[in-house]
PDB file of C-alpha atoms and ligand atoms in Angstrom:
ATOM      1  CA  UNK Q  19      35.626  -5.334  48.488  1.00 63.00           C
ATOM      2  CA  UNK Q  20      33.463  -8.353  47.526  1.00 65.00           C
ATOM      3  CA  UNK Q  21      32.651  -6.593  43.733  1.00 64.00           C
ATOM      4  CA  UNK Q  22      29.978  -8.554  42.684  1.00 63.00           C
ATOM      5  CA  UNK Q  23      29.569  -8.423  38.987  1.00 59.00           C
ATOM      6  CA  UNK Q  24      26.149  -6.801  38.518  1.00 58.00           C
ATOM      7  CA  UNK Q  25      24.564  -9.911  35.614  1.00 61.00           C
ATOM      8  CA  UNK Q  26      24.209  -9.596  32.202  1.00 71.00           C
ATOM      9  CA  UNK Q  27      20.932  -7.650  31.552  1.00 70.00           C
ATOM     10  CA  UNK Q  28      20.334 -10.343  28.334  1.00 72.00           C
ATOM     11  CA  UNK Q  29      20.943 -13.218  31.103  1.00 78.00           C
ATOM     12  CA  UNK Q  30      18.289 -12.354  34.277  1.00 87.00           C
ATOM     13  CA  UNK Q  31      16.177 -11.726  30.458  1.00 94.00           C
ATOM     14  CA  UNK Q  32      13.367 -11.220  31.380  1.00 96.00           C
ATOM     15  CA  UNK Q  33      12.754 -11.032  35.177  1.00 95.00           C
ATOM     16  CA  UNK Q  34       9.105  -9.467  35.093  1.00 96.00           C
ATOM     17  CA  UNK Q  35       6.322  -8.759  32.085  1.00 97.00           C
ATOM     18  CA  UNK Q  36       6.711  -7.595  28.739  1.00 98.00           C
ATOM     19  CA  UNK Q  37       4.559  -5.194  27.249  1.00 98.00           C
ATOM     20  CA  UNK Q  38       3.708  -5.350  24.061  1.00 98.00           C
ATOM     21  CA  UNK Q  39       2.402  -1.999  22.437  1.00 98.00           C
ATOM     22  CA  UNK Q  40      -0.774  -2.597  19.584  1.00 98.00           C
ATOM     23  CA  UNK Q  41      -1.111   0.199  18.111  1.00 98.00           C
ATOM     24  CA  UNK Q  42      -4.447  -0.166  17.064  1.00 98.00           C
ATOM     25  CA  UNK Q  43      -7.493  -0.764  18.934  1.00 98.00           C
ATOM     26  CA  UNK Q  44      -8.446  -4.280  20.951  1.00 98.00           C
ATOM     27  CA  UNK Q  45     -10.731  -6.610  18.861  1.00 97.00           C
ATOM     28  CA  UNK Q  46      -8.676  -5.428  15.615  1.00 98.00           C
ATOM     29  CA  UNK Q  47      -6.415  -7.756  13.714  1.00 98.00           C
ATOM     30  CA  UNK Q  48      -3.296  -6.427  14.950  1.00 98.00           C
ATOM     31  CA  UNK Q  49      -4.542  -6.932  18.744  1.00 98.00           C
ATOM     32  CA  UNK Q  50      -5.799 -10.576  17.801  1.00 98.00           C
ATOM     33  CA  UNK Q  51      -2.589 -11.820  16.551  1.00 98.00           C
ATOM     34  CA  UNK Q  52      -0.640 -10.246  18.893  1.00 98.00           C
ATOM     35  CA  UNK Q  53      -2.710 -11.721  21.495  1.00 98.00           C
ATOM     36  CA  UNK Q  54      -2.603 -15.817  19.878  1.00 98.00           C
ATOM     37  CA  UNK Q  55       1.417 -15.287  19.969  1.00 98.00           C
ATOM     38  CA  UNK Q  56       1.656 -13.081  23.023  1.00 97.00           C
ATOM     39  CA  UNK Q  57      -0.347 -15.880  24.891  1.00 97.00           C
ATOM     40  CA  UNK Q  58       2.076 -18.786  23.412  1.00 98.00           C
ATOM     41  CA  UNK Q  59       5.906 -17.057  23.583  1.00 98.00           C
ATOM     42  CA  UNK Q  60       5.066 -16.658  27.601  1.00 96.00           C
ATOM     43  CA  UNK Q  61       5.666 -19.984  27.602  1.00 95.00           C
ATOM     44  CA  UNK Q  62       9.388 -19.952  27.201  1.00 94.00           C
ATOM     45  CA  UNK Q  63      10.257 -16.576  28.220  1.00 97.00           C
ATOM     46  CA  UNK Q  64       8.964 -17.231  30.881  1.00 96.00           C
ATOM     47  CA  UNK Q  65       7.140 -13.669  31.643  1.00 96.00           C
ATOM     48  CA  UNK Q  66       3.509 -12.945  30.223  1.00 94.00           C
ATOM     49  CA  UNK Q  67       3.576 -10.586  27.828  1.00 96.00           C
ATOM     50  CA  UNK Q  68       1.066  -7.933  28.113  1.00 97.00           C
ATOM     51  CA  UNK Q  69      -0.742  -6.550  25.529  1.00 98.00           C
ATOM     52  CA  UNK Q  70      -0.993  -2.392  25.562  1.00 98.00           C
ATOM     53  CA  UNK Q  71      -3.668  -0.986  22.770  1.00 98.00           C
ATOM     54  CA  UNK Q  72      -2.249   2.559  21.978  1.00 98.00           C
ATOM     55  CA  UNK Q  73      -4.491   3.582  19.788  1.00 97.00           C
ATOM     56  CA  UNK Q  74      -4.481   6.734  16.912  1.00 95.00           C
ATOM     57  CA  UNK Q  75      -2.911   8.262  14.229  1.00 95.00           C
ATOM     58  CA  UNK Q  76      -3.185   4.933  12.205  1.00 95.00           C
ATOM     59  CA  UNK Q  77      -0.801   3.449  14.424  1.00 97.00           C
ATOM     60  CA  UNK Q  78       2.327   5.727  14.532  1.00 97.00           C
ATOM     61  CA  UNK Q  79       1.721   7.008  18.282  1.00 97.00           C
ATOM     62  CA  UNK Q  80       1.952   3.656  19.713  1.00 98.00           C
ATOM     63  CA  UNK Q  81       4.552   3.227  17.740  1.00 98.00           C
ATOM     64  CA  UNK Q  82       6.324   6.195  18.585  1.00 98.00           C
ATOM     65  CA  UNK Q  83       6.215   4.973  22.571  1.00 98.00           C
ATOM     66  CA  UNK Q  84       8.070   1.867  21.644  1.00 98.00           C
ATOM     67  CA  UNK Q  85      10.147   3.966  20.107  1.00 98.00           C
ATOM     68  CA  UNK Q  86      11.004   6.004  22.759  1.00 98.00           C
ATOM     69  CA  UNK Q  87      11.016   2.911  25.372  1.00 98.00           C
ATOM     70  CA  UNK Q  88      13.569   1.981  27.139  1.00 97.00           C
ATOM     71  CA  UNK Q  89      15.903  -0.030  24.654  1.00 97.00           C
ATOM     72  CA  UNK Q  90      15.675  -3.163  27.716  1.00 96.00           C
ATOM     73  CA  UNK Q  91      13.459  -6.045  25.876  1.00 97.00           C
ATOM     74  CA  UNK Q  92      10.475  -4.537  28.287  1.00 98.00           C
ATOM     75  CA  UNK Q  93       8.662  -3.135  25.072  1.00 98.00           C
ATOM     76  CA  UNK Q  94       7.814  -5.000  22.478  1.00 98.00           C
ATOM     77  CA  UNK Q  95       6.669  -3.048  19.248  1.00 98.00           C
ATOM     78  CA  UNK Q  96       3.564  -4.974  17.149  1.00 98.00           C
ATOM     79  CA  UNK Q  97       3.609  -3.306  13.817  1.00 98.00           C
ATOM     80  CA  UNK Q  98       2.851  -4.107   9.267  1.00 98.00           C
ATOM     81  CA  UNK Q  99       2.903  -2.789   6.176  1.00 96.00           C
ATOM     82  CA  UNK Q 100       0.474   0.776   7.212  1.00 96.00           C
ATOM     83  CA  UNK Q 101       2.892   1.103  10.748  1.00 97.00           C
ATOM     84  CA  UNK Q 102       6.457   0.338  10.372  1.00 98.00           C
ATOM     85  CA  UNK Q 103       6.171   0.666   5.835  1.00 96.00           C
ATOM     86  CA  UNK Q 104       2.871   3.471   4.984  1.00 95.00           C
ATOM     87  CA  UNK Q 105       3.418   6.315   7.881  1.00 96.00           C
ATOM     88  CA  UNK Q 106       6.564   7.075   6.935  1.00 96.00           C
ATOM     89  CA  UNK Q 107       5.956   8.520   4.150  1.00 94.00           C
ATOM     90  CA  UNK Q 108       2.155   9.856   5.724  1.00 94.00           C
ATOM     91  CA  UNK Q 109       3.131  11.714   8.657  1.00 94.00           C
ATOM     92  CA  UNK Q 110       5.921  13.899  10.686  1.00 94.00           C
ATOM     93  CA  UNK Q 111       7.110  11.123  12.859  1.00 96.00           C
ATOM     94  CA  UNK Q 112       9.303  12.549  15.058  1.00 96.00           C
ATOM     95  CA  UNK Q 113      10.839   9.230  14.452  1.00 97.00           C
ATOM     96  CA  UNK Q 114      12.850   7.090  11.525  1.00 98.00           C
ATOM     97  CA  UNK Q 115      11.146   3.534  11.470  1.00 98.00           C
ATOM     98  CA  UNK Q 116      14.191   1.369  10.537  1.00 98.00           C
ATOM     99  CA  UNK Q 117      17.093   4.175  12.130  1.00 98.00           C
ATOM    100  CA  UNK Q 118      15.222   4.182  15.157  1.00 98.00           C
ATOM    101  CA  UNK Q 119      14.127   0.200  15.925  1.00 98.00           C
ATOM    102  CA  UNK Q 120      15.562  -3.581  15.273  1.00 98.00           C
ATOM    103  CA  UNK Q 121      14.194  -5.524  13.740  1.00 98.00           C
ATOM    104  CA  UNK Q 122      12.906  -8.912  16.011  1.00 98.00           C
ATOM    105  CA  UNK Q 123      10.831 -10.974  13.662  1.00 98.00           C
ATOM    106  CA  UNK Q 124       8.101 -11.360  10.638  1.00 98.00           C
ATOM    107  CA  UNK Q 125       4.983 -12.629  11.583  1.00 98.00           C
ATOM    108  CA  UNK Q 126       1.655 -14.177   9.373  1.00 97.00           C
ATOM    109  CA  UNK Q 127       0.621 -12.212   6.624  1.00 98.00           C
ATOM    110  CA  UNK Q 128      -3.102 -12.046   5.397  1.00 98.00           C
ATOM    111  CA  UNK Q 129      -5.253 -11.019   2.539  1.00 98.00           C
ATOM    112  CA  UNK Q 130      -7.122  -8.523   2.017  1.00 98.00           C
ATOM    113  CA  UNK Q 131     -10.825  -9.292   1.936  1.00 98.00           C
ATOM    114  CA  UNK Q 132     -13.501  -7.417   0.545  1.00 98.00           C
ATOM    115  CA  UNK Q 133     -16.594  -7.373   2.757  1.00 98.00           C
ATOM    116  CA  UNK Q 134     -19.965  -4.969   2.653  1.00 98.00           C
ATOM    117  CA  UNK Q 135     -22.730  -4.532   5.029  1.00 98.00           C
ATOM    118  CA  UNK Q 136     -25.933  -7.402   5.048  1.00 98.00           C
ATOM    119  CA  UNK Q 137     -28.018  -5.516   3.610  1.00 96.00           C
ATOM    120  CA  UNK Q 138     -26.339  -4.731   0.463  1.00 97.00           C
ATOM    121  CA  UNK Q 139     -27.977  -6.156  -2.311  1.00 97.00           C
ATOM    122  CA  UNK Q 140     -25.108  -7.699  -4.299  1.00 97.00           C
ATOM    123  CA  UNK Q 141     -24.224 -11.584  -4.885  1.00 96.00           C
ATOM    124  CA  UNK Q 142     -20.726 -10.960  -5.984  1.00 98.00           C
ATOM    125  CA  UNK Q 143     -17.858  -8.632  -6.720  1.00 98.00           C
ATOM    126  CA  UNK Q 144     -19.729  -6.717  -9.852  1.00 97.00           C
ATOM    127  CA  UNK Q 145     -22.989  -6.889  -9.023  1.00 98.00           C
ATOM    128  CA  UNK Q 146     -21.413  -5.179  -5.454  1.00 98.00           C
ATOM    129  CA  UNK Q 147     -19.227  -2.329  -7.802  1.00 98.00           C
ATOM    130  CA  UNK Q 148     -22.479  -1.793  -9.756  1.00 98.00           C
ATOM    131  CA  UNK Q 149     -24.298  -1.096  -6.937  1.00 98.00           C
ATOM    132  CA  UNK Q 150     -21.377   1.012  -5.110  1.00 98.00           C
ATOM    133  CA  UNK Q 151     -21.136   2.797  -8.952  1.00 97.00           C
ATOM    134  CA  UNK Q 152     -25.185   4.015  -7.724  1.00 97.00           C
ATOM    135  CA  UNK Q 153     -24.757   5.524  -5.257  1.00 97.00           C
ATOM    136  CA  UNK Q 154     -26.092   9.463  -4.686  1.00 97.00           C
ATOM    137  CA  UNK Q 155     -22.860   9.848  -2.053  1.00 97.00           C
ATOM    138  CA  UNK Q 156     -19.376   7.798  -2.324  1.00 97.00           C
ATOM    139  CA  UNK Q 157     -20.064   5.217  -0.260  1.00 98.00           C
ATOM    140  CA  UNK Q 158     -18.444   4.628   2.922  1.00 98.00           C
ATOM    141  CA  UNK Q 159     -15.873   2.275   3.686  1.00 98.00           C
ATOM    142  CA  UNK Q 160     -14.323   2.033   7.576  1.00 98.00           C
ATOM    143  CA  UNK Q 161     -10.156   2.222   7.910  1.00 98.00           C
ATOM    144  CA  UNK Q 162      -8.044   2.157  10.666  1.00 97.00           C
ATOM    145  CA  UNK Q 163      -6.898   6.165  10.094  1.00 95.00           C
ATOM    146  CA  UNK Q 164      -4.856   6.868   7.696  1.00 91.00           C
ATOM    147  CA  UNK Q 165      -2.003   5.125   6.063  1.00 90.00           C
ATOM    148  CA  UNK Q 166      -3.520   1.792   8.273  1.00 95.00           C
ATOM    149  CA  UNK Q 167      -3.226  -0.982   6.248  1.00 95.00           C
ATOM    150  CA  UNK Q 168      -7.295  -1.095   5.512  1.00 97.00           C
ATOM    151  CA  UNK Q 169      -6.495   2.226   3.881  1.00 95.00           C
ATOM    152  CA  UNK Q 170      -4.428   1.674   2.121  1.00 93.00           C
ATOM    153  CA  UNK Q 171      -6.292  -1.311   0.541  1.00 95.00           C
ATOM    154  CA  UNK Q 172      -8.607   1.091  -0.020  1.00 96.00           C
ATOM    155  CA  UNK Q 173      -7.089   2.950  -1.961  1.00 92.00           C
ATOM    156  CA  UNK Q 174      -5.950   0.146  -4.300  1.00 92.00           C
ATOM    157  CA  UNK Q 175      -9.197  -0.952  -4.092  1.00 96.00           C
ATOM    158  CA  UNK Q 176     -10.219   3.040  -5.945  1.00 95.00           C
ATOM    159  CA  UNK Q 177      -7.271   2.733  -7.923  1.00 92.00           C
ATOM    160  CA  UNK Q 178      -8.632  -0.869  -9.693  1.00 94.00           C
ATOM    161  CA  UNK Q 179     -12.263   0.031  -9.560  1.00 96.00           C
ATOM    162  CA  UNK Q 180     -12.399   3.607 -10.414  1.00 95.00           C
ATOM    163  CA  UNK Q 181     -14.530   3.760  -7.645  1.00 97.00           C
ATOM    164  CA  UNK Q 182     -14.539   6.654  -5.003  1.00 96.00           C
ATOM    165  CA  UNK Q 183     -14.986   5.751  -1.616  1.00 97.00           C
ATOM    166  CA  UNK Q 184     -15.367   8.448   1.568  1.00 97.00           C
ATOM    167  CA  UNK Q 185     -13.520   7.034   3.910  1.00 97.00           C
ATOM    168  CA  UNK Q 186     -14.561   6.605   7.966  1.00 98.00           C
ATOM    169  CA  UNK Q 187     -11.716   5.776  10.584  1.00 97.00           C
ATOM    170  CA  UNK Q 188     -11.717   4.526  13.509  1.00 97.00           C
ATOM    171  CA  UNK Q 189      -8.883   2.765  16.016  1.00 97.00           C
ATOM    172  CA  UNK Q 190      -9.155   0.001  14.693  1.00 98.00           C
ATOM    173  CA  UNK Q 191     -10.743  -1.969  11.567  1.00 98.00           C
ATOM    174  CA  UNK Q 192     -12.276  -4.096  15.478  1.00 98.00           C
ATOM    175  CA  UNK Q 193     -14.534  -0.863  15.620  1.00 98.00           C
ATOM    176  CA  UNK Q 194     -14.602  -0.670  11.587  1.00 98.00           C
ATOM    177  CA  UNK Q 195     -16.136  -4.178  11.860  1.00 98.00           C
ATOM    178  CA  UNK Q 196     -19.044  -3.055  14.687  1.00 98.00           C
ATOM    179  CA  UNK Q 197     -20.622  -0.412  12.450  1.00 98.00           C
ATOM    180  CA  UNK Q 198     -19.810  -2.557   9.214  1.00 98.00           C
ATOM    181  CA  UNK Q 199     -22.439  -5.371  11.699  1.00 98.00           C
ATOM    182  CA  UNK Q 200     -24.611  -2.436  12.708  1.00 98.00           C
ATOM    183  CA  UNK Q 201     -25.180  -1.311   8.944  1.00 98.00           C
ATOM    184  CA  UNK Q 202     -23.367   2.020   9.911  1.00 98.00           C
ATOM    185  CA  UNK Q 203     -21.088   2.134   6.266  1.00 98.00           C
ATOM    186  CA  UNK Q 204     -21.219   0.301   3.384  1.00 98.00           C
ATOM    187  CA  UNK Q 205     -17.805  -2.179   2.809  1.00 98.00           C
ATOM    188  CA  UNK Q 206     -14.347  -2.307   4.651  1.00 98.00           C
ATOM    189  CA  UNK Q 207     -11.162  -3.426   2.388  1.00 98.00           C
ATOM    190  CA  UNK Q 208     -10.314  -5.561   5.455  1.00 98.00           C
ATOM    191  CA  UNK Q 209      -7.565  -8.524   6.925  1.00 98.00           C
ATOM    192  CA  UNK Q 210      -8.920 -11.451   6.238  1.00 98.00           C
ATOM    193  CA  UNK Q 211      -8.370 -12.663   9.474  1.00 98.00           C
ATOM    194  CA  UNK Q 212     -10.178  -9.694  11.017  1.00 98.00           C
ATOM    195  CA  UNK Q 213     -13.283 -10.247   8.882  1.00 98.00           C
ATOM    196  CA  UNK Q 214     -13.118 -13.840   8.035  1.00 98.00           C
ATOM    197  CA  UNK Q 215     -15.522 -15.007  10.915  1.00 98.00           C
ATOM    198  CA  UNK Q 216     -18.344 -12.308  10.959  1.00 98.00           C
ATOM    199  CA  UNK Q 217     -18.598 -13.737   7.263  1.00 98.00           C
ATOM    200  CA  UNK Q 218     -18.797 -16.850   8.356  1.00 97.00           C
ATOM    201  CA  UNK Q 219     -22.103 -16.536  10.952  1.00 98.00           C
ATOM    202  CA  UNK Q 220     -23.795 -14.279   7.871  1.00 98.00           C
ATOM    203  CA  UNK Q 221     -23.905 -10.654   9.347  1.00 98.00           C
ATOM    204  CA  UNK Q 222     -21.445  -9.067   6.679  1.00 98.00           C
ATOM    205  CA  UNK Q 223     -21.451 -10.336   3.048  1.00 98.00           C
ATOM    206  CA  UNK Q 224     -18.089 -11.318   1.267  1.00 98.00           C
ATOM    207  CA  UNK Q 225     -17.084 -11.019  -2.401  1.00 98.00           C
ATOM    208  CA  UNK Q 226     -13.317 -11.804  -2.651  1.00 98.00           C
ATOM    209  CA  UNK Q 227      -9.566 -11.887  -1.461  1.00 98.00           C
ATOM    210  CA  UNK Q 228      -6.917 -10.216  -2.574  1.00 98.00           C
ATOM    211  CA  UNK Q 229      -4.659 -12.821  -3.067  1.00 97.00           C
ATOM    212  CA  UNK Q 230      -4.255 -14.628  -6.180  1.00 96.00           C
ATOM    213  CA  UNK Q 231      -5.090 -18.289  -5.139  1.00 97.00           C
ATOM    214  CA  UNK Q 232      -8.011 -18.489  -2.537  1.00 98.00           C
ATOM    215  CA  UNK Q 233      -7.455 -18.809   1.560  1.00 97.00           C
ATOM    216  CA  UNK Q 234      -7.826 -22.581   2.519  1.00 96.00           C
ATOM    217  CA  UNK Q 235      -9.562 -22.434   5.623  1.00 96.00           C
ATOM    218  CA  UNK Q 236     -12.482 -19.485   3.700  1.00 97.00           C
ATOM    219  CA  UNK Q 237     -12.966 -21.615   0.331  1.00 97.00           C
ATOM    220  CA  UNK Q 238     -15.725 -20.721  -0.939  1.00 97.00           C
ATOM    221  CA  UNK Q 239     -14.511 -16.881  -0.945  1.00 98.00           C
ATOM    222  CA  UNK Q 240     -13.077 -16.550  -4.775  1.00 98.00           C
ATOM    223  CA  UNK Q 241     -10.190 -14.132  -5.939  1.00 98.00           C
ATOM    224  CA  UNK Q 242     -10.468 -11.106  -6.617  1.00 97.00           C
ATOM    225  CA  UNK Q 243      -9.290 -12.325 -10.278  1.00 96.00           C
ATOM    226  CA  UNK Q 244     -11.977 -15.092 -10.490  1.00 97.00           C
ATOM    227  CA  UNK Q 245     -14.517 -12.355  -9.706  1.00 97.00           C
ATOM    228  CA  UNK Q 246     -13.331  -9.152 -11.626  1.00 93.00           C
ATOM    229  CA  UNK Q 247     -11.403  -6.740  -9.938  1.00 94.00           C
ATOM    230  CA  UNK Q 248      -7.563  -7.920 -11.196  1.00 90.00           C
ATOM    231  CA  UNK Q 249      -4.812  -7.620 -10.088  1.00 89.00           C
ATOM    232  CA  UNK Q 250      -6.149  -5.413  -6.803  1.00 95.00           C
ATOM    233  CA  UNK Q 251      -3.538  -8.274  -5.271  1.00 95.00           C
ATOM    234  CA  UNK Q 252      -2.554  -7.255  -1.751  1.00 94.00           C
ATOM    235  CA  UNK Q 253      -1.345  -9.002   1.729  1.00 95.00           C
ATOM    236  CA  UNK Q 254      -0.911  -7.511   4.958  1.00 97.00           C
ATOM    237  CA  UNK Q 255       2.277  -8.833   6.624  1.00 97.00           C
ATOM    238  CA  UNK Q 256       3.494  -8.334   9.985  1.00 98.00           C
ATOM    239  CA  UNK Q 257       6.013  -8.311  11.873  1.00 98.00           C
ATOM    240  CA  UNK Q 258       7.833  -7.167  15.762  1.00 98.00           C
ATOM    241  CA  UNK Q 259      10.617  -4.848  16.802  1.00 98.00           C
ATOM    242  CA  UNK Q 260      12.515  -3.773  20.036  1.00 98.00           C
ATOM    243  CA  UNK Q 261      13.874   0.209  20.564  1.00 98.00           C
ATOM    244  CA  UNK Q 262      17.238   0.424  18.218  1.00 98.00           C
ATOM    245  CA  UNK Q 263      19.985  -0.603  20.930  1.00 97.00           C
ATOM    246  CA  UNK Q 264      18.087  -3.544  22.478  1.00 97.00           C
ATOM    247  CA  UNK Q 265      20.649  -5.834  22.835  1.00 95.00           C
ATOM    248  CA  UNK Q 266      21.270  -8.727  20.183  1.00 95.00           C
ATOM    249  CA  UNK Q 267      21.234 -11.529  22.761  1.00 95.00           C
ATOM    250  CA  UNK Q 268      17.517 -10.220  24.007  1.00 97.00           C
ATOM    251  CA  UNK Q 269      16.407 -10.040  20.098  1.00 98.00           C
ATOM    252  CA  UNK Q 270      17.552 -13.272  19.892  1.00 97.00           C
ATOM    253  CA  UNK Q 271      15.256 -14.013  23.146  1.00 97.00           C
ATOM    254  CA  UNK Q 272      12.104 -12.844  21.665  1.00 98.00           C
ATOM    255  CA  UNK Q 273      12.744 -13.824  17.981  1.00 98.00           C
ATOM    256  CA  UNK Q 274      13.298 -17.654  19.153  1.00 98.00           C
ATOM    257  CA  UNK Q 275       9.315 -17.421  21.841  1.00 98.00           C
ATOM    258  CA  UNK Q 276       7.840 -15.812  18.385  1.00 98.00           C
ATOM    259  CA  UNK Q 277       9.030 -18.763  16.273  1.00 98.00           C
ATOM    260  CA  UNK Q 278       8.157 -21.600  18.777  1.00 98.00           C
ATOM    261  CA  UNK Q 279       4.599 -20.427  19.148  1.00 98.00           C
ATOM    262  CA  UNK Q 280       4.180 -20.253  15.790  1.00 98.00           C
ATOM    263  CA  UNK Q 281       5.390 -23.436  15.154  1.00 97.00           C
ATOM    264  CA  UNK Q 282       3.088 -24.907  17.832  1.00 98.00           C
ATOM    265  CA  UNK Q 283       0.652 -27.216  15.698  1.00 98.00           C
ATOM    266  CA  UNK Q 284      -2.906 -25.215  18.060  1.00 98.00           C
ATOM    267  CA  UNK Q 285      -1.373 -21.831  17.303  1.00 98.00           C
ATOM    268  CA  UNK Q 286      -0.988 -23.138  13.468  1.00 97.00           C
ATOM    269  CA  UNK Q 287      -4.440 -23.554  13.261  1.00 98.00           C
ATOM    270  CA  UNK Q 288      -5.332 -20.902  15.236  1.00 98.00           C
ATOM    271  CA  UNK Q 289      -4.026 -18.025  12.530  1.00 98.00           C
ATOM    272  CA  UNK Q 290      -4.387 -20.426   9.674  1.00 98.00           C
ATOM    273  CA  UNK Q 291      -8.421 -20.669  10.035  1.00 98.00           C
ATOM    274  CA  UNK Q 292      -7.654 -17.243  10.476  1.00 98.00           C
ATOM    275  CA  UNK Q 293      -6.234 -16.953   7.071  1.00 98.00           C
ATOM    276  CA  UNK Q 294      -3.430 -16.040   8.474  1.00 98.00           C
ATOM    277  CA  UNK Q 295      -0.175 -17.643   6.456  1.00 97.00           C
ATOM    278  CA  UNK Q 296       3.115 -17.632   8.357  1.00 97.00           C
ATOM    279  CA  UNK Q 297       6.181 -16.707   6.503  1.00 97.00           C
ATOM    280  CA  UNK Q 298       8.901 -19.427   5.705  1.00 97.00           C
ATOM    281  CA  UNK Q 299      11.747 -20.572   8.531  1.00 95.00           C
ATOM    282  CA  UNK Q 300      14.542 -18.439   6.056  1.00 96.00           C
ATOM    283  CA  UNK Q 301      12.211 -15.783   7.046  1.00 98.00           C
ATOM    284  CA  UNK Q 302      12.302 -16.123  10.157  1.00 98.00           C
ATOM    285  CA  UNK Q 303      15.413 -14.473  11.422  1.00 98.00           C
ATOM    286  CA  UNK Q 304      15.879 -10.394  12.955  1.00 98.00           C
ATOM    287  CA  UNK Q 305      17.947  -9.392   9.764  1.00 98.00           C
ATOM    288  CA  UNK Q 306      15.068 -10.994   7.270  1.00 98.00           C
ATOM    289  CA  UNK Q 307      12.629  -8.679   8.730  1.00 98.00           C
ATOM    290  CA  UNK Q 308      14.615  -5.751   8.502  1.00 98.00           C
ATOM    291  CA  UNK Q 309      15.740  -6.155   4.883  1.00 98.00           C
ATOM    292  CA  UNK Q 310      11.983  -7.363   4.261  1.00 97.00           C
ATOM    293  CA  UNK Q 311      10.638  -3.959   5.554  1.00 98.00           C
ATOM    294  CA  UNK Q 312      13.636  -1.582   3.623  1.00 98.00           C
ATOM    295  CA  UNK Q 313      11.795  -2.753   1.268  1.00 97.00           C
ATOM    296  CA  UNK Q 314       8.490  -2.805   1.614  1.00 95.00           C
ATOM    297  CA  UNK Q 315       9.465   1.135   2.046  1.00 96.00           C
ATOM    298  CA  UNK Q 316      11.420   1.449  -0.792  1.00 96.00           C
ATOM    299  CA  UNK Q 317       8.286  -0.356  -3.010  1.00 92.00           C
ATOM    300  CA  UNK Q 318       5.389   2.158  -1.155  1.00 89.00           C
ATOM    301  CA  UNK Q 319       6.631   4.960  -0.094  1.00 92.00           C
ATOM    302  CA  UNK Q 320       6.517   6.777  -4.055  1.00 91.00           C
ATOM    303  CA  UNK Q 321       2.859   4.746  -4.349  1.00 86.00           C
ATOM    304  CA  UNK Q 322       2.039   6.488  -1.588  1.00 88.00           C
ATOM    305  CA  UNK Q 323       3.641   9.531  -2.081  1.00 89.00           C
ATOM    306  CA  UNK Q 324       2.009   9.998  -5.161  1.00 86.00           C
ATOM    307  CA  UNK Q 325      -1.553   9.308  -3.916  1.00 83.00           C
ATOM    308  CA  UNK Q 326      -0.622  12.295  -2.275  1.00 81.00           C
ATOM    309  CA  UNK Q 327      -2.753  10.544   1.157  1.00 80.00           C
ATOM    310  CA  UNK Q 328      -4.571  13.159   3.304  1.00 72.00           C
ATOM    311  CA  UNK Q 329      -4.109  12.484   6.627  1.00 73.00           C
ATOM    312  CA  UNK Q 330      -7.337  13.468   8.670  1.00 53.00           C
TER     313      UNK Q 330
HETATM  314  C1  MLT O  49      -4.860  -1.661  10.477  1.00 50.15           C
HETATM  315  O1  MLT O  49      -4.146  -0.996   9.425  1.00 50.15           O
HETATM  316  O2  MLT O  49      -5.977  -1.495   9.553  1.00 50.15           O
HETATM  317  C2  MLT O  49      -5.320  -2.437  11.413  1.00 50.15           C
HETATM  318  O3  MLT O  49      -4.522  -3.848  10.878  1.00 50.15           O
HETATM  319  C3  MLT O  49      -6.709  -2.088  11.501  1.00 50.15           C
HETATM  320  C4  MLT O  49      -6.366  -2.970  12.628  1.00 50.15           C
HETATM  321  O4  MLT O  49      -5.079  -3.712  13.247  1.00 50.15           O
HETATM  322  O5  MLT O  49      -6.961  -2.857  14.005  1.00 50.15           O
END
């Protein structure tokens, strides 16, 4: 009897398209990074990476879908500080963000940016804060749901500015930004990568970025320290994970393809134009993402639990 040894899964991987689950709506910052990198990763993997937007509950629905997928390398979970750290302190997820996932690679990060609808009569952050304080009702801030990066940034903004916000949750900050441009909501503390092109187009106003240095591709936007909200420092990092049990050769293939994509000069420029910073080489191993996620859980869970975040 001729027994043909089935080639190990990893040797023929990938043999069909790979799905990247983005847990927020199309058109937002998560979606943008996943599509930019997915497009370039196809070149080294030889198979298309299809972005599937699975939204809801600040991304925890989409992450749950990825956690329960087969550990065969054909379902990849895109996420960030909100989905793979904060949500664990807010929702009864039904899965464990560390035990049920394998880290693949840390992806680009960016500072948040304080933006308002165009017709706010403020030319500086100080004037914006005065305008927000003068509102008869708490001003509205768009988010991607309780626990999302934009929501955590909003909580941080409230804490440092002393201004109470009324949160308006969306399926991502892509849709939230549409409403800001339309003047339906007052502000977003958004990912710079999401809002920066609308700022450049003049359809919304920008006041500061939540970093200690200005964004190279947006040098005219002051830092929070320069603009008068010292200490509101927050960068939103992102990453890729796969279900626990995925063979490590497959994790290594996905990691190598993502690292190659982030070192491609054209991709690097596209990301940096959006205010995104690519992690240093020594932060690009699967272990580095695993250690980073655990450290961020240790840092943020006490803060988030103390904030007693209400799940809408
Ligand atoms: C968020 O956490 O605010 C999300 O990144 C929004 C998004 O990606 O749409």
